[in-house]
mmCIF file with all atom_site columns, C-alpha atoms in Angstrom:
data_model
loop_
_atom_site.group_PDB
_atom_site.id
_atom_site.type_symbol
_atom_site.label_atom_id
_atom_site.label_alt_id
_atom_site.label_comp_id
_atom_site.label_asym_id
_atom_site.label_entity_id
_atom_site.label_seq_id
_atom_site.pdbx_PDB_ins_code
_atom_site.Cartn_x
_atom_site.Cartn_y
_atom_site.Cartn_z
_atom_site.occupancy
_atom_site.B_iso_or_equiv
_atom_site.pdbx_formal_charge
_atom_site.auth_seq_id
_atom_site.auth_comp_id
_atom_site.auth_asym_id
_atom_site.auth_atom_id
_atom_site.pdbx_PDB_model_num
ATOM 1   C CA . UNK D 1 1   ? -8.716  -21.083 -2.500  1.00 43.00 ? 26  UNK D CA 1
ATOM 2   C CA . UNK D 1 2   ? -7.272  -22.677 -6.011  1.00 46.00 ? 27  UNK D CA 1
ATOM 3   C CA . UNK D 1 3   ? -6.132  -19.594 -8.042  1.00 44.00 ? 28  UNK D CA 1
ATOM 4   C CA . UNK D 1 4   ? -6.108  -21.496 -11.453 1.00 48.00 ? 29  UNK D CA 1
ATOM 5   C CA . UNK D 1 5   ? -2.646  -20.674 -14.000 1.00 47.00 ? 30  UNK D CA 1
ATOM 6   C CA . UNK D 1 6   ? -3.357  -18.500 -17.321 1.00 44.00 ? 31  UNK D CA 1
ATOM 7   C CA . UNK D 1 7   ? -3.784  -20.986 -20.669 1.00 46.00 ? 32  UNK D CA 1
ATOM 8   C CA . UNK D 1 8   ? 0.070   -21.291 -22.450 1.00 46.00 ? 33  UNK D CA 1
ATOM 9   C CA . UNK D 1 9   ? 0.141   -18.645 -24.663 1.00 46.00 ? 34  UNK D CA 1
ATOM 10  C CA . UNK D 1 10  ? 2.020   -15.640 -26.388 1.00 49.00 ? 35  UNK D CA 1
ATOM 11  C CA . UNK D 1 11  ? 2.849   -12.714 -24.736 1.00 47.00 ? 36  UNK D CA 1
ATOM 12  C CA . UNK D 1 12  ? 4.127   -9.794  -25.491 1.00 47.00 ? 37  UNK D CA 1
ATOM 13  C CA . UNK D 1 13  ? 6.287   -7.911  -23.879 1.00 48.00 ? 38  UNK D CA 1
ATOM 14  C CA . UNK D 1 14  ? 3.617   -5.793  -21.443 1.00 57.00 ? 39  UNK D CA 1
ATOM 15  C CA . UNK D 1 15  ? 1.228   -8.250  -21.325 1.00 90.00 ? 40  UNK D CA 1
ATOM 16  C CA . UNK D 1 16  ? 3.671   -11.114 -19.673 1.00 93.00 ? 41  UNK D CA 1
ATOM 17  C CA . UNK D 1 17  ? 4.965   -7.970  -17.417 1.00 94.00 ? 42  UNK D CA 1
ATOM 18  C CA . UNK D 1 18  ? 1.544   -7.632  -16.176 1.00 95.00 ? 43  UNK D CA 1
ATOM 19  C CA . UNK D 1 19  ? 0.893   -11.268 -15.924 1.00 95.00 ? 44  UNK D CA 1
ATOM 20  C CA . UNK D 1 20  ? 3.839   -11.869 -13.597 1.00 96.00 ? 45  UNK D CA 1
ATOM 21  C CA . UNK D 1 21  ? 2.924   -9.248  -11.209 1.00 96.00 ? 46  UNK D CA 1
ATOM 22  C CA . UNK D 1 22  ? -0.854  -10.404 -11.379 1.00 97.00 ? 47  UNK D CA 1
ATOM 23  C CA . UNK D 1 23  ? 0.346   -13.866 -10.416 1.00 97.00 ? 48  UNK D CA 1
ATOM 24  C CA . UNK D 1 24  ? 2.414   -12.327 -7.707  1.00 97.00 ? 49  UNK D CA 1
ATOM 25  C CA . UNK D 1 25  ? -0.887  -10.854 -6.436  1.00 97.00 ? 50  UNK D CA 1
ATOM 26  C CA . UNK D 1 26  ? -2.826  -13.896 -6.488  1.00 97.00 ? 51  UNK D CA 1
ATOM 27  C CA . UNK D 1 27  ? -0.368  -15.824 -4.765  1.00 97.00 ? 52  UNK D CA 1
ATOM 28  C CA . UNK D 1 28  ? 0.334   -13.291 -1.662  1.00 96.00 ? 53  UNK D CA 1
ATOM 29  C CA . UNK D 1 29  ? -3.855  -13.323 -1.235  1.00 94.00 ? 54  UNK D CA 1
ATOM 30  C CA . UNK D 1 30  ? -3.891  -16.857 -0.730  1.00 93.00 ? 55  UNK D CA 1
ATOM 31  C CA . UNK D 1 31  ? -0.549  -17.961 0.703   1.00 93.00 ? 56  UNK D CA 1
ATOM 32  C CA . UNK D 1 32  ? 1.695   -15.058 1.678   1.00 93.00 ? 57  UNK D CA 1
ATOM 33  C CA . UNK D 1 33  ? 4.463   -13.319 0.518   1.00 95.00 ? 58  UNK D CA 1
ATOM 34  C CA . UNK D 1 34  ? 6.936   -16.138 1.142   1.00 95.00 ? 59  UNK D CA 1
ATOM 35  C CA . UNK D 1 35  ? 5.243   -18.784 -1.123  1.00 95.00 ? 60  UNK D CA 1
ATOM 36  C CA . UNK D 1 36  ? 6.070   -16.458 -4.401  1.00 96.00 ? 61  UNK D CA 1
ATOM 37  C CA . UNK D 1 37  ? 8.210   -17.985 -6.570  1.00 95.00 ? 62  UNK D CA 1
ATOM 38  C CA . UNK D 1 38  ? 9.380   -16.555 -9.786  1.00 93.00 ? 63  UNK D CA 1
ATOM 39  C CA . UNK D 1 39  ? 8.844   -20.075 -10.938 1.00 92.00 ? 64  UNK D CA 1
ATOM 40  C CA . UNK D 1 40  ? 5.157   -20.734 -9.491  1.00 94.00 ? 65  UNK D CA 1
ATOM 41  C CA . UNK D 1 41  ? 4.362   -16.806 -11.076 1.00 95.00 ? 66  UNK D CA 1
ATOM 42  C CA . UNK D 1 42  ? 5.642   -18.160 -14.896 1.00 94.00 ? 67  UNK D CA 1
ATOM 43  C CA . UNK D 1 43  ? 4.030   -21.123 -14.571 1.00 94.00 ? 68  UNK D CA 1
ATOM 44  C CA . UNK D 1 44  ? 0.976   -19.049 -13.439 1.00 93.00 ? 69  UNK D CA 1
ATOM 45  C CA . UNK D 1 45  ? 1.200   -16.806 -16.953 1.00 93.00 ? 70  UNK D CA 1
ATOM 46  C CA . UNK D 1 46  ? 1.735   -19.479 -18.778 1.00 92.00 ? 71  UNK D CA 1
ATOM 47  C CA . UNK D 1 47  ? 4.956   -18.877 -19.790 1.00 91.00 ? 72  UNK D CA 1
ATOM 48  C CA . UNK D 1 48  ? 8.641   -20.741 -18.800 1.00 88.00 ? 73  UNK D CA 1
ATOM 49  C CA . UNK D 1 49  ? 10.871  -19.496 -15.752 1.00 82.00 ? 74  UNK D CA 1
ATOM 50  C CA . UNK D 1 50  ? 13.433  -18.600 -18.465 1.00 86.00 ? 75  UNK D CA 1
ATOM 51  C CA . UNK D 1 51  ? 11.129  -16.363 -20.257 1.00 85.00 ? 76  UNK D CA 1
ATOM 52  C CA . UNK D 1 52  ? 10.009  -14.854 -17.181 1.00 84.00 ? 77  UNK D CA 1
ATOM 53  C CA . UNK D 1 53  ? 13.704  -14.227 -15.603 1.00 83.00 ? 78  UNK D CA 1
ATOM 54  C CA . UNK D 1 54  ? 14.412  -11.546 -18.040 1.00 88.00 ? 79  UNK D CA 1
ATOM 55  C CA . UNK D 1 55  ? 11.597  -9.088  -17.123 1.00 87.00 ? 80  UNK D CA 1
ATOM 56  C CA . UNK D 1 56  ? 12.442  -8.952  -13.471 1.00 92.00 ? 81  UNK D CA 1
ATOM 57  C CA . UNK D 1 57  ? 16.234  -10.450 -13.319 1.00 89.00 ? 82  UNK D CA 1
ATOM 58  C CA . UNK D 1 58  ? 15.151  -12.675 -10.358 1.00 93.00 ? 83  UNK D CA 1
ATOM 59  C CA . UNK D 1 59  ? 12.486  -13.384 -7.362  1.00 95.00 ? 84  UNK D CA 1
ATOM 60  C CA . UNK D 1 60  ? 13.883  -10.224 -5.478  1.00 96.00 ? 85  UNK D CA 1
ATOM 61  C CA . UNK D 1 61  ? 13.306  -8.195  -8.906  1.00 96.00 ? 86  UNK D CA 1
ATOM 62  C CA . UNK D 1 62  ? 9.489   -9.156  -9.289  1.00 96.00 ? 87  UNK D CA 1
ATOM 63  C CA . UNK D 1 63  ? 8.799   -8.380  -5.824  1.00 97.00 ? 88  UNK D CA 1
ATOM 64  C CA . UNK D 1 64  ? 10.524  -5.242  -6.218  1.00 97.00 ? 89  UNK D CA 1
ATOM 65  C CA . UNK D 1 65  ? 8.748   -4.413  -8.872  1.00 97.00 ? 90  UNK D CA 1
ATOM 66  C CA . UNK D 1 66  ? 5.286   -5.055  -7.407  1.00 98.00 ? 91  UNK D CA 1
ATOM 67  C CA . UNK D 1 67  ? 6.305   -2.954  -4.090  1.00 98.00 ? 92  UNK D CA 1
ATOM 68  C CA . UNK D 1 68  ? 6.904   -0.154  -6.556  1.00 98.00 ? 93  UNK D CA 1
ATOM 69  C CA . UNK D 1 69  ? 4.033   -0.325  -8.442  1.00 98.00 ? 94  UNK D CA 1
ATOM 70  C CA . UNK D 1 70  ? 1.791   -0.491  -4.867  1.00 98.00 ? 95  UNK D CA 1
ATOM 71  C CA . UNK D 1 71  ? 3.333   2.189   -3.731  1.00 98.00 ? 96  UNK D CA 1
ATOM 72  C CA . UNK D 1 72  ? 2.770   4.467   -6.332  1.00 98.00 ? 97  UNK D CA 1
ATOM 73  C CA . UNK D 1 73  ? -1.082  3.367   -6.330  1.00 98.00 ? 98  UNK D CA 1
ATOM 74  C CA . UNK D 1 74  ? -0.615  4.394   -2.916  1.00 98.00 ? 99  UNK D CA 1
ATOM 75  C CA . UNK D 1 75  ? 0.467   7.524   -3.458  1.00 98.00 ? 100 UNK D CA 1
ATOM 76  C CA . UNK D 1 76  ? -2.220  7.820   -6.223  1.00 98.00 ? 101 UNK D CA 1
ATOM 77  C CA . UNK D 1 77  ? -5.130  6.656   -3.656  1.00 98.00 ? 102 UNK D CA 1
ATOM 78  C CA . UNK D 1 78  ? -4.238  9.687   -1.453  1.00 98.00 ? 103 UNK D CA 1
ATOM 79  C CA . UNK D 1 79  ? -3.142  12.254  -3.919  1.00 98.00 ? 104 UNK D CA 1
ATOM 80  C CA . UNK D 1 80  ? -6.637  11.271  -5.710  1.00 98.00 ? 105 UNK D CA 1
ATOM 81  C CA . UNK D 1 81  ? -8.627  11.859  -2.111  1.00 98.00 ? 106 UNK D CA 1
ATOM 82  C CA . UNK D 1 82  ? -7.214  15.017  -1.444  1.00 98.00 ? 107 UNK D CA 1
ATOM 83  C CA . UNK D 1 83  ? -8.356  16.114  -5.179  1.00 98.00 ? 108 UNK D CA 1
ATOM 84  C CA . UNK D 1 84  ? -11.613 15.475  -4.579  1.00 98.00 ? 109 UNK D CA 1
ATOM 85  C CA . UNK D 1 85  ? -12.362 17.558  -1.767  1.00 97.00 ? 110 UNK D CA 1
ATOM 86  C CA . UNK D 1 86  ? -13.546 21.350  -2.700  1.00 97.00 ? 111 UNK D CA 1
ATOM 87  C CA . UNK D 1 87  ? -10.615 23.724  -3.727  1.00 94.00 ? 112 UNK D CA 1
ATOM 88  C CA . UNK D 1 88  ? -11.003 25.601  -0.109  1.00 96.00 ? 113 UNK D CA 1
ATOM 89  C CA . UNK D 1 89  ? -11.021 22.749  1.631   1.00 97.00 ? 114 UNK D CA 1
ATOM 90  C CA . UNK D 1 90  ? -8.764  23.475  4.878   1.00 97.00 ? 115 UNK D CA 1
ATOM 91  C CA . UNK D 1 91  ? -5.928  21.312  6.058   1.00 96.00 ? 116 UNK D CA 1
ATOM 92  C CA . UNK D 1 92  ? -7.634  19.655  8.721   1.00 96.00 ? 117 UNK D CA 1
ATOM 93  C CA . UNK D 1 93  ? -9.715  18.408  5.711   1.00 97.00 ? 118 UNK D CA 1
ATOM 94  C CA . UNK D 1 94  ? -6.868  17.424  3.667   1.00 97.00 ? 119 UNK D CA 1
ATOM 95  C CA . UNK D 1 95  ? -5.170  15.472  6.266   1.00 98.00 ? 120 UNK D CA 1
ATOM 96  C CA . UNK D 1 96  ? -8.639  13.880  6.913   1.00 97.00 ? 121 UNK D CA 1
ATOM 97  C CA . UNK D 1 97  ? -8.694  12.794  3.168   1.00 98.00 ? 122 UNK D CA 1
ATOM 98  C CA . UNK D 1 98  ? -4.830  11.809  2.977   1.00 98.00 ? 123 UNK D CA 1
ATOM 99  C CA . UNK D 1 99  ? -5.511  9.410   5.881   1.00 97.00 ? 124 UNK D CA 1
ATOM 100 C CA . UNK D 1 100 ? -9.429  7.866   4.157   1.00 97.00 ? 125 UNK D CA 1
ATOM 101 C CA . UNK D 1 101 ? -7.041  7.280   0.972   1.00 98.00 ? 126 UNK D CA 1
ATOM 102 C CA . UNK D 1 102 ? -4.236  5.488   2.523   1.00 98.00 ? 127 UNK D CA 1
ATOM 103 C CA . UNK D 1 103 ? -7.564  3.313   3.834   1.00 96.00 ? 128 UNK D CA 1
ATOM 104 C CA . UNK D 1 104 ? -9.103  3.065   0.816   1.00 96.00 ? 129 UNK D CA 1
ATOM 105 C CA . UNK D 1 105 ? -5.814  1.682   -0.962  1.00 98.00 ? 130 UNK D CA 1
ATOM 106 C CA . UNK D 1 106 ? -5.226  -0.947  1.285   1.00 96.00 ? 131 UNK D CA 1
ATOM 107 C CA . UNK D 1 107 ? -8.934  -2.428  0.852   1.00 93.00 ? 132 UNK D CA 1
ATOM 108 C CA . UNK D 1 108 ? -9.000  -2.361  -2.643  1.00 95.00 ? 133 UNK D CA 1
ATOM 109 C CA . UNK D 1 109 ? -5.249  -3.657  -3.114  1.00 96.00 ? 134 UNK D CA 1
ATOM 110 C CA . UNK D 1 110 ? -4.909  -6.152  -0.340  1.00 95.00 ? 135 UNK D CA 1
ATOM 111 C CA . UNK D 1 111 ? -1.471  -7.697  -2.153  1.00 96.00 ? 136 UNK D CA 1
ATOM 112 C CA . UNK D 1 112 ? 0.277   -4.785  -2.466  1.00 97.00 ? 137 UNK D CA 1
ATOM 113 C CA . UNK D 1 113 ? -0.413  -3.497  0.846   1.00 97.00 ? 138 UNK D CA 1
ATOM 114 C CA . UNK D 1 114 ? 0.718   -6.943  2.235   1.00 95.00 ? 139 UNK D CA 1
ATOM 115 C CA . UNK D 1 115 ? 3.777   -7.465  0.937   1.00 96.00 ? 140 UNK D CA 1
ATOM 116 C CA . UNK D 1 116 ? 4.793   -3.637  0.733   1.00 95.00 ? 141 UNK D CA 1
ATOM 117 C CA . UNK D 1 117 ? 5.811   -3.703  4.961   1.00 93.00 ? 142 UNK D CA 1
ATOM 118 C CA . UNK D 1 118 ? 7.866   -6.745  3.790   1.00 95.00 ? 143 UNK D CA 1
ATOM 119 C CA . UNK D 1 119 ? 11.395  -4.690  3.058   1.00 95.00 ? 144 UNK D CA 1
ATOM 120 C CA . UNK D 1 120 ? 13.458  -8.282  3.239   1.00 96.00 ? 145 UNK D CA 1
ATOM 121 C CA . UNK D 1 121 ? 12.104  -9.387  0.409   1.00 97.00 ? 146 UNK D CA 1
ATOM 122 C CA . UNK D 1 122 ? 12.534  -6.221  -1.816  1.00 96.00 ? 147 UNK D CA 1
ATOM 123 C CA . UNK D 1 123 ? 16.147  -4.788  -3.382  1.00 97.00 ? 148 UNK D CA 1
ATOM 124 C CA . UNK D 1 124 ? 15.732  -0.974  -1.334  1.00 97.00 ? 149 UNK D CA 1
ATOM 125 C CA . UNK D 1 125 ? 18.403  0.320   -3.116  1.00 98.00 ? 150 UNK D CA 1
ATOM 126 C CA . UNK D 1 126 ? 16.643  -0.193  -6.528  1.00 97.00 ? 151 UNK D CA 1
ATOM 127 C CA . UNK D 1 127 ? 15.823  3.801   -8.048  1.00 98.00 ? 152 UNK D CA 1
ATOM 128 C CA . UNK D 1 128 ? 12.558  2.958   -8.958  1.00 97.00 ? 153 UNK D CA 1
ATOM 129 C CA . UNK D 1 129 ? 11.295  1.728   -5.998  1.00 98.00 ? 154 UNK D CA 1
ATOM 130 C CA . UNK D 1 130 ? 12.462  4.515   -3.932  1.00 98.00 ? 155 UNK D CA 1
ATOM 131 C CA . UNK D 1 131 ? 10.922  7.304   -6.483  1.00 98.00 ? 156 UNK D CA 1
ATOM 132 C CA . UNK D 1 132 ? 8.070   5.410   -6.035  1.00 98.00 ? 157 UNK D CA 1
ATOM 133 C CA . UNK D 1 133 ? 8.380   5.104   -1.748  1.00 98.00 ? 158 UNK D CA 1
ATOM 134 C CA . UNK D 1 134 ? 8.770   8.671   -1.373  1.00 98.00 ? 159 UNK D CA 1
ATOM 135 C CA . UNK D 1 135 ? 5.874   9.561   -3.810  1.00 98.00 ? 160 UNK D CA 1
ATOM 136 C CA . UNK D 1 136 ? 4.073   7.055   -1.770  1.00 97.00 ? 161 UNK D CA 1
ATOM 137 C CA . UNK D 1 137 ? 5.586   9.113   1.805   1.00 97.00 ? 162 UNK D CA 1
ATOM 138 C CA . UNK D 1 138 ? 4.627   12.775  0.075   1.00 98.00 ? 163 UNK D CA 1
ATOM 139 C CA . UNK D 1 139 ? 0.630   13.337  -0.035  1.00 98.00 ? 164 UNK D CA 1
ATOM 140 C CA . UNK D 1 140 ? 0.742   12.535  4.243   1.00 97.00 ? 165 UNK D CA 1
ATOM 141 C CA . UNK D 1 141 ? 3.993   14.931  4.916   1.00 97.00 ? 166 UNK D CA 1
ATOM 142 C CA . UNK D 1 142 ? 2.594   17.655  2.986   1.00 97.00 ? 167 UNK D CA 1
ATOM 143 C CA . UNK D 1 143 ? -0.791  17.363  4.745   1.00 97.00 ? 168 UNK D CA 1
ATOM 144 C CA . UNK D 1 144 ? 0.459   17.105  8.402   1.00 97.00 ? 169 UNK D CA 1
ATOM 145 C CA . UNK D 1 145 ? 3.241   19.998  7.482   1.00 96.00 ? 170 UNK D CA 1
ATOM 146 C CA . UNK D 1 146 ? -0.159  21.528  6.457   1.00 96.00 ? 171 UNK D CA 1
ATOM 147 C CA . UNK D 1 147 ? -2.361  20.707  9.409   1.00 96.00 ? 172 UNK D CA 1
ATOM 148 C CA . UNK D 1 148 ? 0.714   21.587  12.292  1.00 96.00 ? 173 UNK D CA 1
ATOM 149 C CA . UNK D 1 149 ? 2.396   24.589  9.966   1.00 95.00 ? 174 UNK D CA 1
ATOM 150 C CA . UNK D 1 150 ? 4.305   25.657  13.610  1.00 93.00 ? 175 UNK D CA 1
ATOM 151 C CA . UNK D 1 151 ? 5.856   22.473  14.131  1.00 93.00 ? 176 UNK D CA 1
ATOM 152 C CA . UNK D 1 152 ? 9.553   21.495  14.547  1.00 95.00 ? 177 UNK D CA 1
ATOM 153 C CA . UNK D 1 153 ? 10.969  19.206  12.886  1.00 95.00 ? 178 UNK D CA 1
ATOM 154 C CA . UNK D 1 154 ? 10.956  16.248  15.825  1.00 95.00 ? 179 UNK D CA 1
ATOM 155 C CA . UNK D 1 155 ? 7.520   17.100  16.289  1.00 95.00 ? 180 UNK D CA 1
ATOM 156 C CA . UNK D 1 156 ? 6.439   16.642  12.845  1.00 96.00 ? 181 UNK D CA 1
ATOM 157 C CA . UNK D 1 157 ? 8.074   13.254  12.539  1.00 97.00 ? 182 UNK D CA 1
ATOM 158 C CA . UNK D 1 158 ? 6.001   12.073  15.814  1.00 96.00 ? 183 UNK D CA 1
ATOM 159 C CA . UNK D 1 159 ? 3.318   13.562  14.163  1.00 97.00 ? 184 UNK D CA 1
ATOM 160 C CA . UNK D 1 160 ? 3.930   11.207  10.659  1.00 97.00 ? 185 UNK D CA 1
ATOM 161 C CA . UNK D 1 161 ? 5.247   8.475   12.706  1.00 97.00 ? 186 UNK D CA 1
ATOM 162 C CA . UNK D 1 162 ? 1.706   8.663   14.849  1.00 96.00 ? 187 UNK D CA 1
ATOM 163 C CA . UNK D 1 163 ? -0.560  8.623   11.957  1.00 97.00 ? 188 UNK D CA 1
ATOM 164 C CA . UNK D 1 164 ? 1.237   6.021   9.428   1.00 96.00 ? 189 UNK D CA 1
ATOM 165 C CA . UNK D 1 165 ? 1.448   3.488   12.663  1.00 96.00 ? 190 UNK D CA 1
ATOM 166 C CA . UNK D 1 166 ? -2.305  3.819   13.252  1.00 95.00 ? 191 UNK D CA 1
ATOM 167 C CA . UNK D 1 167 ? -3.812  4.144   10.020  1.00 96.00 ? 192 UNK D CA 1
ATOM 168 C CA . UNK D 1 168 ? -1.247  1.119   8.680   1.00 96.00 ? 193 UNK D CA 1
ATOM 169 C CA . UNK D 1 169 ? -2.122  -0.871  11.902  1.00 93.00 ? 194 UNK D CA 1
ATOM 170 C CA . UNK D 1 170 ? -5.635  -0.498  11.467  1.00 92.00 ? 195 UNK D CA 1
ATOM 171 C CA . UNK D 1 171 ? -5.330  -1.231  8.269   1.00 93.00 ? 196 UNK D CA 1
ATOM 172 C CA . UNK D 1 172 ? -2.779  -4.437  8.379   1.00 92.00 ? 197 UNK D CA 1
ATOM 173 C CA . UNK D 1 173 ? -5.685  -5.457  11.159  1.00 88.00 ? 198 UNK D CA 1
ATOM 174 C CA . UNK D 1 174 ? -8.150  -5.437  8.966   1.00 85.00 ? 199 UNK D CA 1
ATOM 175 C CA . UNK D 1 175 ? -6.579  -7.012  6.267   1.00 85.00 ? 200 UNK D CA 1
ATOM 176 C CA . UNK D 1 176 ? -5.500  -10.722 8.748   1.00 81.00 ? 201 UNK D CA 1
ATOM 177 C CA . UNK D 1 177 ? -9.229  -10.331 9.800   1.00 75.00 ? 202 UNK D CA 1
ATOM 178 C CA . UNK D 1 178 ? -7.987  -9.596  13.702  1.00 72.00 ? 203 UNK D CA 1
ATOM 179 C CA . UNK D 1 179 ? -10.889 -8.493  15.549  1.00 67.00 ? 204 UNK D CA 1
ATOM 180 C CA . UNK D 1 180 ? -13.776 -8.980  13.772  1.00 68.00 ? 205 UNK D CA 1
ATOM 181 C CA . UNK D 1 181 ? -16.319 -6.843  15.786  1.00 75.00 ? 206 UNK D CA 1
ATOM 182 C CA . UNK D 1 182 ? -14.387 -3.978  14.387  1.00 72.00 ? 207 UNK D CA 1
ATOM 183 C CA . UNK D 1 183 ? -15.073 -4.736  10.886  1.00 72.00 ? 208 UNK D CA 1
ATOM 184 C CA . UNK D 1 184 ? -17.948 -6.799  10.878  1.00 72.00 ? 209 UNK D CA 1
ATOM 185 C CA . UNK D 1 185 ? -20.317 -5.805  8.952   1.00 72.00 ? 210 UNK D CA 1
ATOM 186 C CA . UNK D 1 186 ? -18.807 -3.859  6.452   1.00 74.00 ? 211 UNK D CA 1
ATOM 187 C CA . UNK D 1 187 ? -20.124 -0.535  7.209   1.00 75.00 ? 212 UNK D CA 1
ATOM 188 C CA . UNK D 1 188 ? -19.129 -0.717  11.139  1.00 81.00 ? 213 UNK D CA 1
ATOM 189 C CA . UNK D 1 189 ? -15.655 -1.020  9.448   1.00 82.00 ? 214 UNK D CA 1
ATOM 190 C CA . UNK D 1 190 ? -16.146 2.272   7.460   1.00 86.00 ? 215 UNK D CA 1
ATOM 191 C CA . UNK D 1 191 ? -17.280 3.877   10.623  1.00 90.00 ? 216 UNK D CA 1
ATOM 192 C CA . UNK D 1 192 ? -14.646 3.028   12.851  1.00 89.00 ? 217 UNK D CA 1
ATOM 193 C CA . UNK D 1 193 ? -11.986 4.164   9.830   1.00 91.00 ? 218 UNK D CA 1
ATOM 194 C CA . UNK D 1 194 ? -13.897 7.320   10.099  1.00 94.00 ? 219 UNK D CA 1
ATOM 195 C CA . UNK D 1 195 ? -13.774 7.556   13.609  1.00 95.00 ? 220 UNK D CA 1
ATOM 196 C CA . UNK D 1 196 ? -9.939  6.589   13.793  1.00 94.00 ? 221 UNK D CA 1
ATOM 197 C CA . UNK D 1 197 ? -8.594  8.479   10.954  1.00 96.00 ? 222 UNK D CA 1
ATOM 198 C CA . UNK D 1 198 ? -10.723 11.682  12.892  1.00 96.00 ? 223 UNK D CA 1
ATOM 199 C CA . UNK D 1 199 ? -9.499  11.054  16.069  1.00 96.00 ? 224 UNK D CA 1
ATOM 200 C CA . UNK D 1 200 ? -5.660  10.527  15.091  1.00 96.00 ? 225 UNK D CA 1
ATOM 201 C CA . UNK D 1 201 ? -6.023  14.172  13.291  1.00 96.00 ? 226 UNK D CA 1
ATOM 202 C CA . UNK D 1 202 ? -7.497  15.584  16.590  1.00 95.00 ? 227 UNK D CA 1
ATOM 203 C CA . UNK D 1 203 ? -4.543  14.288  18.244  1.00 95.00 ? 228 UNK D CA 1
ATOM 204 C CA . UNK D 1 204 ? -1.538  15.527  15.526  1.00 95.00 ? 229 UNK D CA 1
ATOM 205 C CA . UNK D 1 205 ? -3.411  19.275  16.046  1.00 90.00 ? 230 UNK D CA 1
ATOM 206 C CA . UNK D 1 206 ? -2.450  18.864  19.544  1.00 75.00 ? 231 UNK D CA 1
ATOM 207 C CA . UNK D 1 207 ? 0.482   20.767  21.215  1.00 77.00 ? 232 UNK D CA 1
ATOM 208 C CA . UNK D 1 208 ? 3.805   19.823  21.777  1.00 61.00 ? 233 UNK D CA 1
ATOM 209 C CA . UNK D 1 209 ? 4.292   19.423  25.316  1.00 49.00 ? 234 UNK D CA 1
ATOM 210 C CA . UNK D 1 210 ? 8.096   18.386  25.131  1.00 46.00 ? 235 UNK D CA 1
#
């Protein structure tokens, strides 16, 4: 798949912001994270590298930049499935929602949720992405510290660490196409995200035997 470059052109300053990070998008869909360039994304928008450089600063700035903004549509996807349940839904519920919006995300932004496991490529100290990283970490704590209210603190964490490995793993699955009787056709793949996501809350109600 050719992903043709936008026609040379003026930008202003949001618009060649947004066609940077587009370009980054359309380049981790069809080759990976380690093909982007901040070079190949200018050319891409139409624009030169040196008008490009200043938005970002470099190639670790853009990416940056794009793992922020995924992970605060992460943190959106959830926060916004948890909202639409009924005001008394319980916490069982909730968590059930959290965990169909983490799903949900990753289908409908397969870029971000590629690249967003890839931490080497990404400046971790930078403010803005970690705002955005522990918006992105909030909706599930708040819905397991919900769904377990008596649990310690180590067996909360085994708790997060338990759901985030198997609803990411299903999801990073899904995404390289491994296993395609899972997720072939389309709506087996909803119902075995229903059935997972359900069966990884059964298992965070259980108790602690340690």
């Amino acid at each position: 798949m050719t992903v043709a470059p936008k026609p040379r052109g003026k930008h202003h300053h949001g618009a060649l912001r947004r066609a940077l990070l587009d370009a980054v998008a359309d380049i981790v869909l069809v080759t990976g994270p380690d093909a982007v360039s901040l070079r190949e994304c200018a050319r891409r928008a139409g624009v030169s590298h040196s008008a490009a450089a200043p938005h970002f600063g470099d190639l670790r700035g853009l990416l940056t930049s794009f793992a922020t903004e995924g992970n605060l549509r992460l943190a959106h996807a959830m926060r916004d499935a948890v909202a639409a349940l009924p005001p008394d839904a319980d916490a069982h519920t909730r968590l059930v929602a959290t965990g169909h919006g983490y799903v949900t995300f990753a289908r409908n932004n397969p870029a971000h949720f590629r690249l967003m496991s890839r931490t080497d490529l990404m400046n971790l100290a930078d403010p803005a992405l970690q705002c955005a990283m522990q918006a992105s970490w909030a909706p599930l704590t708040e819905a397991m510290a919900g769904h377990v209210p008596r649990a310690d603190g180590r067996a909360l964490r085994a708790r997060l660490a338990l759901a985030w490995a198997a609803v990411y793993g299903f999801c990073a699955l899904r995404a390289e196409g491994a296993g395609g009787d899972l997720w072939n056709p389309e709506d087996r793949a909803q119902e075995v995200a229903n059935d997972l996501v359900a069966l990884i809350v059964a298992a965070c109600a259980m108790p602690d035997d340690g």
